[in-house]
Amino acid sequence: LEDVRIIPVSARSGRGLAELLDELDRLLQTPSPRPRTGHPRVPIDRVFTIAGFGTVVTGTLIDGPLHVGEEIEFQPQGLKARVRGLQTHKQKVETAIPPTRLAVNLTGVDKEQVQRGDVLTTPNWLQPTELIDAKLRLLKGAPKPLVHHATVDFYTGAMQCQADVRTLDRKSIAPGEEAWVQLILTSPIAVVKGDRFIIRQPSPSLTLGGGSIVEAHPGRQHRRFRPDVLQRLENLAHGSPEEVLLEELELEQVIEASTLTKKSSLGSEKAAQTLLALLMGGQVVVLDASGKEAFDSVPGSMQYIMSSSQWQALLAKMQAILREYHLRFPLRGGMPREELKSRLGLPARTFAQAAV
């Protein structure tokens, strides 16, 4: 609160109320620091029914607009429904714009199928996770250091579950310190990079600290005290958009551009611009796009991409496999394509479209 303006207000005389309202109006006009990804998310904090209307959920809309008639999905269960009506601050709207409090009237879902902590969003992009990488700051007033494999209560959005804290860059986190951690969750949650969280001591209940999610789908548990792991996390947290995408690419042998966009949390427009810059700079390889113009106008048309380093490694592996095959079978015309695909360990669909 160091730079927050302080406005004296009297509820008795009304002094300062007009100034307070002006300041609130000014703050509401300030652009949200969160990027607009185009995918609306509403962490659900209440679920109820209204006679004649059916199921209603409430929460705070973030990341993208939501429209009446739009098909939606609840994560982590993957339940589909449709928006029947929207209301914000007791006013009906056809389109809700983030960030705002929102009530969503739904069709195709019963009250019992949804619960507090679920996330309402557009279908087929947000995947639940039970393992996240994060930067955690322990409060100065925490009663003791947080040790490796400590069990805590984890809160994000409207979701609460228990988590096992794996410290990655130190044996324990002292009060007031900031550290890299990996959290193993007891329940699947629907989160993206940049989401904030709080951890609390289970008993006696006490807030210990909090932080932000750097990688929502790390894929595996990291080995502790690894400089390469810690550097990658730093790049994901503080790197340029180009560094963020390259770090994500290095984790994958091959990945769809649309999936990479979602994992990066840069937003579709920024991710498209960044990928195009990387392509022009020779840092990524496109396996099945017809050209940069197609990608520039329709990011999804670049179905599969690889980092240049991964591509060179793949070519070297392919050459070694073919060299060995020709030495073993010098009279054969060549290795069958399907066998080569199997030996390379890449999805068949990738190479069916990649003309390799």
GROMACS .gro file of C-alpha atoms in nm:
model
  356
    1LEU     CA    1   0.000   0.000   0.000
    2GLU     CA    2   0.306   0.226  -0.021
    3ASP     CA    3   0.179   0.432  -0.317
    4VAL     CA    4  -0.194   0.413  -0.245
    5ARG     CA    5  -0.372   0.744  -0.199
    6ILE     CA    6  -0.532   0.796   0.145
    7ILE     CA    7  -0.867   0.982   0.145
    8PRO     CA    8  -1.015   1.091   0.481
    9VAL     CA    9  -1.391   1.018   0.485
   10SER     CA   10  -1.660   1.087   0.744
   11ALA     CA   11  -1.971   0.869   0.742
   12ARG     CA   12  -2.142   1.116   0.977
   13SER     CA   13  -2.092   1.440   0.785
   14GLY     CA   14  -2.030   1.300   0.437
   15ARG     CA   15  -1.699   1.485   0.412
   16GLY     CA   16  -1.469   1.322   0.157
   17LEU     CA   17  -1.733   1.093  -0.001
   18ALA     CA   18  -1.739   1.283  -0.333
   19GLU     CA   19  -1.359   1.271  -0.348
   20LEU     CA   20  -1.366   0.899  -0.267
   21LEU     CA   21  -1.615   0.831  -0.549
   22ASP     CA   22  -1.402   1.031  -0.793
   23GLU     CA   23  -1.096   0.827  -0.696
   24LEU     CA   24  -1.287   0.498  -0.737
   25ASP     CA   25  -1.405   0.611  -1.081
   26ARG     CA   26  -1.046   0.695  -1.176
   27LEU     CA   27  -0.919   0.356  -1.061
   28LEU     CA   28  -1.193   0.176  -1.253
   29GLN     CA   29  -1.081   0.349  -1.572
   30THR     CA   30  -0.726   0.222  -1.524
   31PRO     CA   31  -0.658  -0.073  -1.758
   32SER     CA   32  -0.637  -0.410  -1.587
   33PRO     CA   33  -0.279  -0.540  -1.552
   34ARG     CA   34  -0.401  -0.885  -1.657
   35PRO     CA   35  -0.368  -0.962  -2.030
   36ARG     CA   36  -0.691  -1.020  -2.221
   37THR     CA   37  -0.652  -1.377  -2.346
   38GLY     CA   38  -0.994  -1.391  -2.512
   39HIS     CA   39  -1.092  -1.681  -2.287
   40PRO     CA   40  -1.329  -1.563  -2.011
   41ARG     CA   41  -1.291  -1.723  -1.668
   42VAL     CA   42  -1.527  -1.699  -1.373
   43PRO     CA   43  -1.406  -1.869  -1.051
   44ILE     CA   44  -1.737  -1.974  -0.895
   45ASP     CA   45  -1.800  -1.860  -0.536
   46ARG     CA   46  -2.179  -1.923  -0.517
   47VAL     CA   47  -2.424  -2.167  -0.677
   48PHE     CA   48  -2.802  -2.148  -0.632
   49THR     CA   49  -3.134  -2.179  -0.817
   50ILE     CA   50  -3.406  -1.923  -0.886
   51ALA     CA   51  -3.762  -2.038  -0.952
   52GLY     CA   52  -3.842  -2.003  -1.321
   53PHE     CA   53  -3.478  -1.943  -1.417
   54GLY     CA   54  -3.284  -2.247  -1.298
   55THR     CA   55  -2.918  -2.264  -1.203
   56VAL     CA   56  -2.727  -1.943  -1.130
   57VAL     CA   57  -2.356  -1.907  -1.048
   58THR     CA   58  -2.170  -1.597  -0.935
   59GLY     CA   59  -1.807  -1.491  -0.944
   60THR     CA   60  -1.563  -1.235  -1.081
   61LEU     CA   61  -1.514  -1.235  -1.458
   62ILE     CA   62  -1.149  -1.216  -1.571
   63ASP     CA   63  -0.942  -1.253  -1.889
   64GLY     CA   64  -1.212  -1.215  -2.156
   65PRO     CA   65  -1.574  -1.121  -2.237
   66LEU     CA   66  -1.871  -1.353  -2.185
   67HIS     CA   67  -2.186  -1.345  -2.402
   68VAL     CA   68  -2.549  -1.455  -2.363
   69GLY     CA   69  -2.606  -1.774  -2.564
   70GLU     CA   70  -2.240  -1.876  -2.547
   71GLU     CA   71  -2.147  -2.237  -2.477
   72ILE     CA   72  -1.937  -2.269  -2.164
   73GLU     CA   73  -1.754  -2.537  -1.969
   74PHE     CA   74  -1.692  -2.596  -1.600
   75GLN     CA   75  -1.344  -2.706  -1.500
   76PRO     CA   76  -1.202  -2.925  -1.358
   77GLN     CA   77  -1.492  -3.164  -1.435
   78GLY     CA   78  -1.535  -3.064  -1.802
   79LEU     CA   79  -1.912  -3.017  -1.771
   80LYS     CA   80  -2.074  -2.829  -2.063
   81ALA     CA   81  -2.363  -2.578  -2.037
   82ARG     CA   82  -2.492  -2.262  -2.207
   83VAL     CA   83  -2.533  -1.903  -2.087
   84ARG     CA   84  -2.902  -1.815  -2.057
   85GLY     CA   85  -2.856  -1.471  -1.905
   86LEU     CA   86  -2.600  -1.236  -1.753
   87GLN     CA   87  -2.635  -0.981  -1.477
   88THR     CA   88  -2.373  -0.747  -1.336
   89HIS     CA   89  -2.448  -0.515  -1.043
   90LYS     CA   90  -2.823  -0.596  -1.079
   91GLN     CA   91  -2.826  -0.492  -1.447
   92LYS     CA   92  -2.898  -0.740  -1.726
   93VAL     CA   93  -2.636  -0.737  -2.003
   94GLU     CA   94  -2.586  -0.924  -2.329
   95THR     CA   95  -2.207  -0.914  -2.298
   96ALA     CA   96  -2.004  -0.893  -1.977
   97ILE     CA   97  -1.659  -0.732  -1.991
   98PRO     CA   98  -1.383  -0.812  -1.737
   99PRO     CA   99  -1.308  -0.732  -1.466
  100THR     CA  100  -1.653  -0.730  -1.310
  101ARG     CA  101  -1.873  -0.918  -1.066
  102LEU     CA  102  -2.112  -1.140  -1.254
  103ALA     CA  103  -2.419  -1.362  -1.210
  104VAL     CA  104  -2.461  -1.621  -1.485
  105ASN     CA  105  -2.794  -1.795  -1.547
  106LEU     CA  106  -2.730  -2.134  -1.709
  107THR     CA  107  -2.913  -2.401  -1.905
  108GLY     CA  108  -2.803  -2.762  -1.932
  109VAL     CA  109  -2.661  -2.794  -1.581
  110ASP     CA  110  -2.810  -2.864  -1.238
  111LYS     CA  111  -2.715  -2.691  -0.914
  112GLU     CA  112  -2.578  -3.017  -0.773
  113GLN     CA  113  -2.331  -3.054  -1.060
  114VAL     CA  114  -2.143  -2.731  -0.985
  115GLN     CA  115  -1.964  -2.628  -0.667
  116ARG     CA  116  -1.766  -2.342  -0.522
  117GLY     CA  117  -1.414  -2.340  -0.665
  118ASP     CA  118  -1.511  -2.458  -1.013
  119VAL     CA  119  -1.413  -2.232  -1.302
  120LEU     CA  120  -1.657  -2.129  -1.575
  121THR     CA  121  -1.485  -2.071  -1.910
  122THR     CA  122  -1.506  -2.136  -2.284
  123PRO     CA  123  -1.473  -2.504  -2.387
  124ASN     CA  124  -1.168  -2.705  -2.488
  125TRP     CA  125  -0.874  -2.493  -2.373
  126LEU     CA  126  -0.835  -2.489  -1.994
  127GLN     CA  127  -0.694  -2.812  -1.857
  128PRO     CA  128  -0.693  -2.900  -1.485
  129THR     CA  129  -0.367  -2.967  -1.308
  130GLU     CA  130  -0.244  -3.117  -0.982
  131LEU     CA  131   0.114  -2.994  -1.009
  132ILE     CA  132   0.227  -2.632  -1.045
  133ASP     CA  133   0.550  -2.431  -1.037
  134ALA     CA  134   0.532  -2.107  -0.842
  135LYS     CA  135   0.720  -1.821  -0.677
  136LEU     CA  136   0.629  -1.816  -0.308
  137ARG     CA  137   0.689  -1.540  -0.054
  138LEU     CA  138   0.663  -1.631   0.314
  139LEU     CA  139   0.527  -1.355   0.537
  140LYS     CA  140   0.770  -1.187   0.774
  141GLY     CA  141   0.532  -1.273   1.056
  142ALA     CA  142   0.524  -1.646   0.975
  143PRO     CA  143   0.584  -1.843   1.296
  144LYS     CA  144   0.865  -2.060   1.153
  145PRO     CA  145   1.043  -2.151   0.831
  146LEU     CA  146   0.853  -2.352   0.572
  147VAL     CA  147   1.031  -2.682   0.522
  148HIS     CA  148   1.049  -2.910   0.221
  149HIS     CA  149   0.734  -3.129   0.190
  150ALA     CA  150   0.535  -2.911   0.430
  151THR     CA  151   0.157  -2.961   0.405
  152VAL     CA  152  -0.043  -2.639   0.363
  153ASP     CA  153  -0.392  -2.523   0.271
  154PHE     CA  154  -0.383  -2.376  -0.080
  155TYR     CA  155  -0.624  -2.105  -0.202
  156THR     CA  156  -0.664  -1.961  -0.551
  157GLY     CA  157  -0.971  -1.798  -0.705
  158ALA     CA  158  -1.252  -1.958  -0.505
  159MET     CA  159  -1.078  -2.296  -0.484
  160GLN     CA  160  -0.931  -2.451  -0.168
  161CYS     CA  161  -0.737  -2.776  -0.133
  162GLN     CA  162  -0.432  -2.910   0.045
  163ALA     CA  163  -0.086  -2.899  -0.110
  164ASP     CA  164   0.257  -3.050  -0.052
  165VAL     CA  165   0.527  -2.782  -0.088
  166ARG     CA  166   0.850  -2.889  -0.258
  167THR     CA  167   1.123  -2.626  -0.215
  168LEU     CA  168   1.338  -2.615  -0.529
  169ASP     CA  169   1.618  -2.368  -0.451
  170ARG     CA  170   1.674  -2.407  -0.074
  171LYS     CA  171   1.621  -2.652   0.208
  172SER     CA  172   1.358  -2.434   0.377
  173ILE     CA  173   1.203  -2.087   0.333
  174ALA     CA  174   1.260  -1.843   0.620
  175PRO     CA  175   0.996  -1.583   0.715
  176GLY     CA  176   1.017  -1.289   0.472
  177GLU     CA  177   1.202  -1.490   0.204
  178GLU     CA  178   1.093  -1.558  -0.154
  179ALA     CA  179   1.166  -1.892  -0.317
  180TRP     CA  180   1.085  -2.125  -0.605
  181VAL     CA  181   0.850  -2.406  -0.514
  182GLN     CA  182   0.658  -2.685  -0.675
  183LEU     CA  183   0.315  -2.756  -0.528
  184ILE     CA  184   0.160  -3.103  -0.541
  185LEU     CA  185  -0.216  -3.057  -0.499
  186THR     CA  186  -0.463  -3.303  -0.352
  187SER     CA  187  -0.737  -3.197  -0.596
  188PRO     CA  188  -0.726  -3.089  -0.963
  189ILE     CA  189  -0.757  -2.714  -1.015
  190ALA     CA  190  -0.809  -2.498  -1.325
  191VAL     CA  191  -0.545  -2.222  -1.327
  192VAL     CA  192  -0.316  -2.042  -1.572
  193LYS     CA  193   0.022  -1.874  -1.549
  194GLY     CA  194   0.005  -1.550  -1.349
  195ASP     CA  195  -0.278  -1.657  -1.118
  196ARG     CA  196  -0.221  -1.557  -0.756
  197PHE     CA  197  -0.253  -1.789  -0.457
  198ILE     CA  198  -0.237  -1.792  -0.078
  199ILE     CA  199  -0.112  -2.067   0.153
  200ARG     CA  200  -0.224  -2.114   0.512
  201GLN     CA  201  -0.118  -2.333   0.799
  202PRO     CA  202  -0.386  -2.603   0.846
  203SER     CA  203  -0.390  -2.606   1.225
  204PRO     CA  204  -0.402  -2.367   1.395
  205SER     CA  205  -0.529  -2.180   1.088
  206LEU     CA  206  -0.280  -1.907   0.999
  207THR     CA  207  -0.184  -1.729   0.676
  208LEU     CA  208   0.177  -1.815   0.587
  209GLY     CA  209   0.229  -1.640   0.255
  210GLY     CA  210   0.140  -1.641  -0.111
  211GLY     CA  211   0.268  -1.594  -0.461
  212SER     CA  212   0.200  -1.640  -0.830
  213ILE     CA  213   0.185  -1.941  -1.060
  214VAL     CA  214   0.467  -1.950  -1.315
  215GLU     CA  215   0.389  -2.285  -1.484
  216ALA     CA  216   0.046  -2.448  -1.455
  217HIS     CA  217   0.146  -2.773  -1.629
  218PRO     CA  218   0.512  -2.853  -1.559
  219GLY     CA  219   0.446  -3.216  -1.652
  220ARG     CA  220   0.677  -3.371  -1.395
  221GLN     CA  221   0.836  -3.314  -1.057
  222HIS     CA  222   1.163  -3.123  -1.084
  223ARG     CA  223   1.487  -3.232  -0.926
  224ARG     CA  224   1.583  -2.987  -0.653
  225PHE     CA  225   1.875  -2.743  -0.668
  226ARG     CA  226   1.908  -2.773  -1.048
  227PRO     CA  227   2.047  -2.449  -1.202
  228ASP     CA  228   1.881  -2.522  -1.539
  229VAL     CA  229   1.540  -2.566  -1.373
  230LEU     CA  230   1.577  -2.247  -1.171
  231GLN     CA  231   1.692  -2.048  -1.475
  232ARG     CA  232   1.395  -2.172  -1.675
  233LEU     CA  233   1.157  -2.062  -1.400
  234GLU     CA  234   1.321  -1.719  -1.391
  235ASN     CA  235   1.277  -1.688  -1.768
  236LEU     CA  236   0.912  -1.788  -1.747
  237ALA     CA  237   0.850  -1.538  -1.466
  238HIS     CA  238   1.051  -1.238  -1.586
  239GLY     CA  239   1.161  -1.309  -1.943
  240SER     CA  240   1.053  -1.136  -2.260
  241PRO     CA  241   0.762  -1.287  -2.460
  242GLU     CA  242   1.019  -1.448  -2.690
  243GLU     CA  243   1.200  -1.609  -2.396
  244VAL     CA  244   0.871  -1.731  -2.248
  245LEU     CA  245   0.769  -1.905  -2.571
  246LEU     CA  246   1.113  -2.055  -2.626
  247GLU     CA  247   1.117  -2.192  -2.271
  248GLU     CA  248   0.778  -2.354  -2.329
  249LEU     CA  249   0.898  -2.495  -2.662
  250GLU     CA  250   1.210  -2.647  -2.511
  251LEU     CA  251   0.988  -2.861  -2.287
  252GLU     CA  252   0.809  -3.011  -2.587
  253GLN     CA  253   0.940  -3.215  -2.875
  254VAL     CA  254   0.661  -3.084  -3.092
  255ILE     CA  255   0.356  -2.874  -3.000
  256GLU     CA  256   0.054  -2.720  -3.166
  257ALA     CA  257   0.072  -2.341  -3.190
  258SER     CA  258  -0.271  -2.305  -3.028
  259THR     CA  259  -0.159  -2.516  -2.731
  260LEU     CA  260   0.160  -2.312  -2.696
  261THR     CA  261  -0.043  -1.990  -2.695
  262LYS     CA  262  -0.259  -2.118  -2.410
  263LYS     CA  263   0.039  -2.241  -2.206
  264SER     CA  264   0.223  -1.910  -2.239
  265SER     CA  265  -0.074  -1.698  -2.115
  266LEU     CA  266   0.043  -1.417  -2.345
  267GLY     CA  267  -0.292  -1.385  -2.520
  268SER     CA  268  -0.357  -1.489  -2.880
  269GLU     CA  269  -0.255  -1.159  -3.043
  270LYS     CA  270   0.071  -1.117  -2.849
  271ALA     CA  271   0.161  -1.485  -2.890
  272ALA     CA  272   0.100  -1.464  -3.266
  273GLN     CA  273   0.325  -1.159  -3.298
  274THR     CA  274   0.595  -1.324  -3.087
  275LEU     CA  275   0.586  -1.653  -3.278
  276LEU     CA  276   0.610  -1.468  -3.607
  277ALA     CA  277   0.916  -1.279  -3.480
  278LEU     CA  278   1.076  -1.607  -3.371
  279LEU     CA  279   0.998  -1.761  -3.708
  280MET     CA  280   1.153  -1.469  -3.895
  281GLY     CA  281   1.458  -1.492  -3.670
  282GLY     CA  282   1.504  -1.863  -3.739
  283GLN     CA  283   1.446  -1.965  -3.379
  284VAL     CA  284   1.143  -2.183  -3.449
  285VAL     CA  285   1.055  -2.427  -3.727
  286VAL     CA  286   0.708  -2.471  -3.878
  287LEU     CA  287   0.622  -2.826  -3.975
  288ASP     CA  288   0.303  -2.779  -4.172
  289ALA     CA  289   0.225  -2.411  -4.235
  290SER     CA  290   0.207  -2.293  -4.595
  291GLY     CA  291   0.392  -1.974  -4.510
  292LYS     CA  292   0.432  -1.685  -4.271
  293GLU     CA  293   0.136  -1.495  -4.424
  294ALA     CA  294  -0.104  -1.774  -4.322
  295PHE     CA  295   0.030  -1.768  -3.968
  296ASP     CA  296   0.024  -1.390  -3.951
  297SER     CA  297  -0.350  -1.382  -4.026
  298VAL     CA  298  -0.460  -1.710  -3.865
  299PRO     CA  299  -0.230  -1.824  -3.580
  300GLY     CA  300  -0.398  -2.165  -3.563
  301SER     CA  301  -0.290  -2.243  -3.920
  302MET     CA  302   0.062  -2.317  -3.789
  303GLN     CA  303  -0.045  -2.655  -3.661
  304TYR     CA  304   0.289  -2.782  -3.531
  305ILE     CA  305   0.606  -2.598  -3.435
  306MET     CA  306   0.941  -2.682  -3.281
  307SER     CA  307   1.233  -2.481  -3.156
  308SER     CA  308   1.523  -2.479  -3.400
  309SER     CA  309   1.743  -2.663  -3.148
  310GLN     CA  310   1.483  -2.938  -3.111
  311TRP     CA  311   1.448  -2.958  -3.490
  312GLN     CA  312   1.824  -2.996  -3.539
  313ALA     CA  313   1.834  -3.266  -3.272
  314LEU     CA  314   1.547  -3.445  -3.446
  315LEU     CA  315   1.725  -3.431  -3.783
  316ALA     CA  316   2.042  -3.572  -3.627
  317LYS     CA  317   1.843  -3.854  -3.466
  318MET     CA  318   1.667  -3.927  -3.796
  319GLN     CA  319   1.996  -3.940  -3.986
  320ALA     CA  320   2.148  -4.177  -3.729
  321ILE     CA  321   1.845  -4.409  -3.748
  322LEU     CA  322   1.854  -4.417  -4.130
  323ARG     CA  323   2.233  -4.466  -4.137
  324GLU     CA  324   2.205  -4.766  -3.905
  325TYR     CA  325   1.917  -4.909  -4.108
  326HIS     CA  326   2.106  -4.887  -4.440
  327LEU     CA  327   2.412  -5.052  -4.285
  328ARG     CA  328   2.197  -5.340  -4.157
  329PHE     CA  329   1.989  -5.377  -4.473
  330PRO     CA  330   2.199  -5.251  -4.767
  331LEU     CA  331   1.982  -5.424  -5.029
  332ARG     CA  332   1.652  -5.268  -4.919
  333GLY     CA  333   1.521  -4.956  -5.083
  334GLY     CA  334   1.485  -4.769  -4.754
  335MET     CA  335   1.315  -4.769  -4.414
  336PRO     CA  336   0.934  -4.763  -4.424
  337ARG     CA  337   0.790  -4.427  -4.316
  338GLU     CA  338   0.578  -4.579  -4.041
  339GLU     CA  339   0.881  -4.750  -3.889
  340LEU     CA  340   1.073  -4.423  -3.896
  341LYS     CA  341   0.785  -4.244  -3.723
  342SER     CA  342   0.777  -4.514  -3.456
  343ARG     CA  343   1.154  -4.500  -3.398
  344LEU     CA  344   1.146  -4.120  -3.367
  345GLY     CA  345   0.870  -4.139  -3.106
  346LEU     CA  346   0.666  -3.850  -3.247
  347PRO     CA  347   0.287  -3.849  -3.297
  348ALA     CA  348   0.193  -3.998  -3.633
  349ARG     CA  349  -0.043  -3.707  -3.701
  350THR     CA  350   0.245  -3.464  -3.677
  351PHE     CA  351   0.445  -3.632  -3.949
  352ALA     CA  352   0.140  -3.701  -4.162
  353GLN     CA  353   0.107  -3.324  -4.197
  354ALA     CA  354   0.473  -3.228  -4.181
  355ALA     CA  355   0.600  -3.375  -4.509
  356VAL     CA  356   0.903  -3.520  -4.336
   0.00000   0.00000   0.00000
